[in-house]
Coordinates of C-alpha atoms and ligand atoms in Angstrom, one line a residue:
X4 CA 6.6 14.8 -12.5
X5 CA 7.0 17.1 -9.4
X6 CA 4.3 19.3 -8.2
X7 CA 3.8 22.5 -9.6
X8 CA 1.0 24.6 -7.8
X9 CA 1.0 27.2 -10.5
X10 CA -0.2 24.9 -13.4
X11 CA -3.9 26.2 -13.3
X12 CA -5.0 23.5 -15.6
X13 CA -4.1 20.4 -13.2
X14 CA -6.7 19.2 -10.9
X15 CA -6.1 19.4 -7.0
X16 CA -7.3 15.7 -6.5
X17 CA -7.0 12.7 -8.3
X18 CA -9.0 9.6 -7.8
X19 CA -7.5 6.4 -9.3
X20 CA -9.9 3.2 -9.6
X21 CA -8.8 0.0 -10.8
X22 CA -11.7 -1.9 -12.0
X23 CA -11.9 -5.7 -13.2
X24 CA -15.3 -7.2 -14.2
X25 CA -17.2 -4.2 -12.1
X26 CA -19.9 -3.2 -14.5
X27 CA -22.6 -4.0 -12.0
X28 CA -21.0 -1.7 -9.4
X29 CA -19.4 1.1 -11.2
X30 CA -22.4 3.2 -11.9
X31 CA -23.5 3.3 -8.0
X32 CA -19.8 4.0 -6.9
X33 CA -19.5 7.1 -9.4
X34 CA -22.5 8.2 -7.9
X35 CA -21.2 8.2 -4.3
X36 CA -17.7 9.2 -5.3
X37 CA -19.2 12.3 -7.4
X38 CA -21.4 13.4 -4.3
X39 CA -17.9 13.3 -2.2
X40 CA -16.4 15.5 -4.9
X41 CA -19.4 17.8 -5.4
X42 CA -19.0 18.7 -1.7
X43 CA -15.3 19.0 -1.5
X44 CA -15.7 21.5 -4.3
X45 CA -11.7 21.1 -5.8
X46 CA -11.1 20.7 -9.0
X47 CA -10.9 16.6 -9.3
X48 CA -10.1 13.8 -12.0
X49 CA -11.3 10.4 -11.7
X50 CA -9.1 7.7 -13.6
X51 CA -10.8 4.5 -14.1
X52 CA -8.2 1.7 -15.2
X53 CA -10.2 -1.2 -17.0
X54 CA -8.0 -4.2 -16.2
X55 CA -9.3 -6.2 -19.2
X56 CA -12.7 -6.8 -17.9
X57 CA -14.6 -9.4 -19.5
X58 CA -18.2 -7.8 -19.0
X59 CA -19.3 -4.3 -19.8
X60 CA -17.1 -2.6 -17.5
X61 CA -15.6 -0.5 -20.6
X62 CA -18.8 0.4 -21.9
X63 CA -20.0 1.6 -18.6
X64 CA -16.8 3.7 -18.1
X65 CA -17.7 5.2 -21.4
X66 CA -21.0 6.2 -20.2
X67 CA -19.4 7.7 -16.9
X68 CA -16.9 9.8 -19.0
X69 CA -19.6 11.2 -21.3
X70 CA -21.5 12.0 -18.5
X71 CA -18.8 13.6 -15.9
X72 CA -16.2 15.6 -17.4
X73 CA -14.1 14.8 -14.5
X74 CA -14.1 11.3 -15.7
X75 CA -11.4 9.4 -17.7
X76 CA -10.6 5.7 -18.5
X77 CA -8.0 3.7 -19.8
X78 CA -8.5 0.1 -21.0
X79 CA -6.0 -2.5 -20.8
X80 CA -5.1 -5.0 -23.6
X81 CA -5.9 -7.8 -21.2
X82 CA -6.0 -8.5 -17.5
X83 CA -2.5 -7.3 -15.9
X84 CA -3.7 -7.6 -12.2
X85 CA -4.8 -4.6 -9.8
X86 CA -1.2 -3.8 -9.1
X87 CA -0.4 -3.0 -12.6
X88 CA -4.0 -1.5 -12.9
X89 CA -3.1 1.0 -10.0
X90 CA 0.2 1.6 -11.6
X91 CA -1.3 2.7 -14.9
X92 CA -3.7 5.1 -12.9
X93 CA -1.1 6.5 -10.9
X94 CA 1.1 7.1 -14.0
X95 CA -1.7 8.6 -15.8
X96 CA -2.4 11.2 -13.1
X97 CA -1.8 14.8 -14.6
X98 CA 1.6 16.5 -13.6
X99 CA 0.9 19.0 -11.1
X100 CA -1.9 17.4 -9.3
X101 CA -1.9 18.0 -5.5
X102 CA -3.1 14.7 -4.2
X103 CA -4.1 11.2 -5.3
X104 CA -6.5 8.7 -3.8
X105 CA -6.5 5.1 -4.9
X106 CA -9.8 3.3 -4.0
X107 CA -11.3 0.1 -5.0
X108 CA -14.3 0.1 -7.2
X109 CA -16.4 -2.3 -5.4
X110 CA -17.6 0.1 -2.5
X111 CA -15.5 -1.7 0.2
X112 CA -13.5 1.3 0.6
X113 CA -16.1 4.2 1.3
X114 CA -15.6 7.3 -0.9
X115 CA -17.2 9.2 2.0
X116 CA -13.9 8.7 3.9
X117 CA -11.8 10.6 1.3
X118 CA -12.4 14.1 3.0
X119 CA -11.0 12.8 6.2
X120 CA -7.9 11.7 4.1
X121 CA -7.5 15.1 2.8
X122 CA -7.9 16.8 6.2
X123 CA -4.9 14.4 7.2
X124 CA -2.7 15.6 4.0
X125 CA -3.4 19.1 4.6
X126 CA -2.2 18.4 8.3
X127 CA 1.1 17.7 6.4
X128 CA 1.2 14.0 6.1
X129 CA 2.5 12.9 2.4
X130 CA 0.8 9.0 2.7
X131 CA -2.4 8.8 4.3
X132 CA -3.7 5.2 4.4
X133 CA -7.1 3.7 5.6
X134 CA -6.7 0.9 8.0
X135 CA -9.8 -1.1 8.5
X136 CA -11.1 -1.6 11.7
X137 CA -13.7 -4.1 11.0
X138 CA -14.4 -6.2 7.9
X139 CA -17.7 -7.1 7.1
X140 CA -19.1 -9.9 4.5
X141 CA -15.8 -11.9 4.4
X142 CA -15.4 -15.4 5.7
X143 CA -13.6 -16.3 8.8
X144 CA -11.1 -18.0 7.2
X145 CA -10.1 -15.2 4.9
X146 CA -9.8 -12.6 8.0
X147 CA -7.6 -15.3 9.4
X148 CA -5.3 -15.9 6.7
X149 CA -5.2 -12.1 5.9
X150 CA -4.2 -11.4 9.4
X151 CA -1.6 -14.0 9.4
X152 CA -0.2 -12.4 6.2
X153 CA -0.1 -9.3 7.7
X154 CA 1.9 -10.4 10.8
X155 CA 4.4 -12.5 8.8
X156 CA 5.1 -9.6 6.7
X157 CA 5.7 -7.5 9.5
X158 CA 8.5 -9.3 10.9
X159 CA 9.9 -10.2 7.7
X160 CA 9.9 -7.2 5.7
X161 CA 12.7 -4.3 5.7
X162 CA 10.2 -1.6 5.7
X163 CA 6.9 -1.7 8.2
X164 CA 4.0 -2.2 6.4
X165 CA 1.3 -1.0 8.0
X166 CA -1.4 -4.2 8.8
X167 CA -5.0 -4.6 7.9
X168 CA -4.6 -1.7 5.4
X169 CA -5.5 -2.2 1.7
X170 CA -4.6 0.0 -1.0
X171 CA -7.1 2.7 -0.2
X172 CA -4.8 5.5 0.2
X173 CA -3.9 9.2 -0.2
X174 CA -0.7 10.2 -1.6
X175 CA 0.9 13.7 -1.9
X176 CA 2.7 14.9 -5.0
X177 CA 5.9 14.2 -3.8
X178 CA 4.9 10.8 -2.6
X179 CA 3.3 10.0 -6.0
X180 CA 6.4 11.4 -7.9
X181 CA 8.5 8.7 -5.9
X182 CA 6.3 6.2 -6.5
X183 CA 6.0 6.7 -10.1
X184 CA 9.7 6.3 -10.3
X185 CA 9.4 2.9 -9.2
X186 CA 9.3 0.5 -12.3
X187 CA 9.9 -2.8 -10.9
X188 CA 7.8 -5.6 -12.5
X189 CA 7.1 -7.7 -9.5
X190 CA 5.0 -5.2 -7.8
X191 CA 3.4 -5.4 -4.3
X192 CA 2.1 -2.2 -4.0
X193 CA 1.4 -2.1 -0.2
X194 CA 5.0 -2.5 0.3
X195 CA 5.9 0.3 -2.3
X196 CA 3.6 2.9 -0.6
X197 CA 5.4 2.2 2.7
X198 CA 8.8 2.0 1.1
X199 CA 8.6 5.7 -0.1
X200 CA 8.6 6.7 3.3
X201 CA 7.8 10.4 4.0
X202 CA 5.3 11.3 6.9
X203 CA 2.7 9.0 7.1
X204 CA -0.7 8.8 9.0
X205 CA -3.6 6.4 9.3
X206 CA -7.5 6.8 9.4
X207 CA -9.4 4.1 10.6
X208 CA -12.8 2.8 9.1
X209 CA -15.1 0.0 8.7
X210 CA -14.6 -2.2 5.7
X211 CA -18.3 -2.8 4.5
X212 CA -19.0 -5.9 2.3
X213 CA -18.7 -5.7 -1.3
X214 CA -21.7 -3.6 -3.1
X215 CA -22.3 -6.1 -6.0
X216 CA -20.3 -8.5 -8.1
X217 CA -17.9 -11.3 -6.9
X218 CA -14.4 -11.0 -5.5
X219 CA -11.4 -11.5 -7.9
X220 CA -9.2 -13.4 -5.1
X221 CA -9.0 -17.1 -4.6
X222 CA -6.6 -18.6 -2.5
X223 CA -4.1 -19.7 -5.2
X224 CA -4.2 -16.0 -6.3
X225 CA -3.7 -14.9 -2.6
X226 CA -0.9 -17.3 -2.2
X227 CA 0.9 -16.0 -5.1
X228 CA 0.2 -12.7 -3.6
X229 CA 1.7 -13.4 -0.3
X230 CA 5.1 -14.9 -1.9
X231 CA 5.1 -11.8 -3.8
X232 CA 5.0 -9.5 -1.1
X233 CA 7.6 -11.5 1.1
X234 CA 10.1 -11.9 -1.5
X235 CA 9.9 -8.4 -3.0
X236 CA 10.3 -7.0 0.3
X237 CA 12.6 -9.3 2.5
X238 CA 15.6 -12.1 1.8
X239 CA 14.6 -13.4 5.2
X240 CA 13.8 -16.9 3.5
X241 CA 17.2 -16.9 1.8
X242 CA 18.8 -16.4 5.1
X243 CA 16.4 -18.8 6.6
X244 CA 17.6 -21.5 4.1
X245 CA 21.3 -21.0 5.0
X246 CA 20.6 -21.2 8.7
X247 CA 18.9 -24.5 8.2
X248 CA 21.6 -26.0 6.0
X249 CA 24.2 -24.6 9.0
X250 CA 22.4 -26.6 11.6
X251 CA 21.8 -29.6 9.7
X252 CA 25.4 -29.6 8.7
X253 CA 26.4 -29.5 12.1
X254 CA 24.0 -32.4 13.2
X255 CA 25.1 -34.3 10.4
X256 CA 28.9 -33.7 11.6
X257 CA 28.1 -34.8 15.0
X258 CA 26.3 -37.6 13.8
X259 CA 29.4 -38.7 11.8
X260 CA 31.6 -38.6 14.9
X261 CA 29.5 -40.9 17.0
X262 CA 29.3 -43.2 14.0
X263 CA 32.9 -43.4 13.8
X264 CA 33.7 -43.9 17.4
X265 CA 31.2 -46.6 17.9
X266 CA 32.8 -48.5 14.8
X267 CA 36.4 -48.2 16.4
X268 CA 35.0 -49.4 19.9
X269 CA 32.6 -52.1 18.6
X270 CA 33.5 -52.9 14.9
X271 CA 30.9 -52.1 12.0
X272 CA 28.0 -54.6 12.3
X273 CA 26.2 -53.0 9.3
X274 CA 23.3 -52.2 11.4
X275 CA 21.7 -48.7 11.1
X276 CA 19.9 -48.9 7.7
X277 CA 17.0 -47.1 9.2
X278 CA 18.9 -44.2 10.7
X279 CA 20.7 -44.1 7.1
X280 CA 17.4 -43.6 5.3
X281 CA 16.1 -40.9 7.7
X282 CA 19.3 -39.0 7.1
X283 CA 19.4 -39.1 3.5
X284 CA 15.7 -38.1 3.1
X285 CA 15.7 -35.4 5.4
X286 CA 19.0 -33.9 4.0
X287 CA 17.3 -34.3 0.3
X288 CA 14.0 -32.5 1.9
X289 CA 16.1 -30.0 3.1
X290 CA 18.1 -29.2 0.1
X291 CA 14.8 -29.2 -2.2
X292 CA 13.5 -26.4 0.2
X293 CA 16.5 -24.5 -0.1
X294 CA 16.6 -24.8 -3.8
X295 CA 13.0 -24.0 -4.0
X296 CA 13.2 -20.7 -2.2
X297 CA 16.5 -19.9 -4.1
X298 CA 14.6 -20.5 -7.5
X299 CA 11.8 -18.2 -6.1
X300 CA 14.1 -15.5 -6.2
X301 CA 16.2 -16.4 -9.5
X302 CA 12.4 -16.6 -11.0
X303 CA 12.2 -12.8 -10.0
X304 CA 15.3 -11.7 -11.2
X305 CA 14.8 -13.1 -14.3
X306 CA 11.0 -11.5 -14.7
X307 CA 12.9 -8.2 -13.9
X308 CA 15.7 -8.8 -16.3
X309 CA 13.0 -9.1 -19.1
X310 CA 12.3 -5.6 -18.9
X311 CA 8.9 -5.9 -20.2
X312 CA 6.5 -2.9 -19.8
X313 CA 4.3 -3.0 -16.7
X314 CA 0.7 -3.0 -18.7
X315 CA -0.2 -2.5 -22.3
X316 CA -3.1 0.1 -23.2
X317 CA -5.8 -0.7 -25.6
X318 CA -7.9 2.5 -25.7
X319 CA -8.6 5.6 -23.6
X320 CA -11.8 7.5 -23.4
X321 CA -11.8 10.7 -25.2
X322 CA -10.7 13.3 -24.4
X323 CA -7.7 11.0 -23.5
X324 CA -5.4 11.5 -20.7
X325 CA -1.9 11.3 -21.4
X326 CA -0.5 8.6 -19.6
X327 CA 3.4 8.6 -18.9
X328 CA 5.6 6.2 -20.6
X329 CA 5.5 2.6 -18.7
Ligands
UDP19 N1 -9.1 -5.8 -9.6 C1 -8.2 -5.6 -10.7 N2 -7.8 -6.3 -11.4 C2 -7.7 -7.5 -10.8 C3 -8.4 -7.9 -9.7 C4 -9.2 -6.8 -9.2 O1 -8.1 -4.2 -11.2 O2 -7.2 -8.5 -11.6 C5 -9.6 -4.7 -8.7 C6 -11.2 -4.9 -8.5 O3 -11.8 -4.4 -9.7 C7 -11.5 -4.1 -7.5 C8 -10.1 -4.2 -6.5 O4 -9.2 -4.5 -7.6 O5 -11.5 -2.5 -7.8 C9 -10.3 -5.1 -5.3 O6 -10.5 -6.4 -5.7 P1 -11.5 -7.2 -5.1 O7 -12.7 -6.4 -4.5 O8 -11.9 -8.5 -6.1 O9 -10.4 -7.8 -3.9 P2 -11.0 -7.7 -2.3 O10 -11.4 -6.7 -1.8 O11 -11.8 -9.0 -2.1 O12 -9.6 -7.9 -1.9
MG20 MG1 -13.4 -6.0 -2.9

């Protein structure tokens, strides 16, 4: 698992590419990536992970592997999601590999930026992440919600998660080894990358629109992703539930005293149905909210405790890379 610089067969650079229904863009992607790798003149390995695509993605990966000895591919038994696909790719990086890059297949992350990432890594940084300075071809609402998400994450999370940063980044051997050791099932990779620590640097780039194909995200999926991110890296919502409870009980206590005093002074005239309803409904709502928050964390604990593998591999290109046990 640790870097072994004397291992001559290990590539110096591994590139992990999760791909889900990316048949239209993969060949173009590989073309641009190969040009960058050729210019770098480092022994490299490109690992495509087909995340249960329903189009020709796996066939295309097979063709790319046949055409270029640097290319290998893994195919999942079904769609496990991008976080699992990245994890499988990182697990398949050969031991002794000096640096690993994670990059999207849709050319939104320009492969031409890789030399800059490598430069920062050579300057001594373990995690070099690419932060987008501009995003093109995305709706205003997507940009707005994404910005809001990063701001909320920043305030709630226990570890600082760089804003406006996708998964496009370079990892040193020891950062990769640390990451491979994190086997939690609810994976929020952006948080995990930050969690490992080590010297981190960033490189700015302009995010291009998707080259072909369509985005795999819709708002329901993004919402789940956001909840995942917040609950895996923060217990602030639990504390929030507690404080709401404390505040409402204080309020209820004060109101109770007022009611008693009034009854003592002027007798009980059985008025106050509206206020009674208001209080009952409000307390009911607060309790349900708190229960929901707790349920979210209980559900996550349940998911972890089942100890299921993070992904299942159905097929690998030949010659097969050897993935580590999940
Ligand atoms: N992806 C994946 N599994 C999924 C969804 C996406 O491996 O279930 C890959 C996808 O092929 C692409 C990357 O993750 O390489 C980013 O996906 P996408 O471009 O759809 O996301 P966006 O850039 O819109 O955030
Ligand atoms: Mg994309």
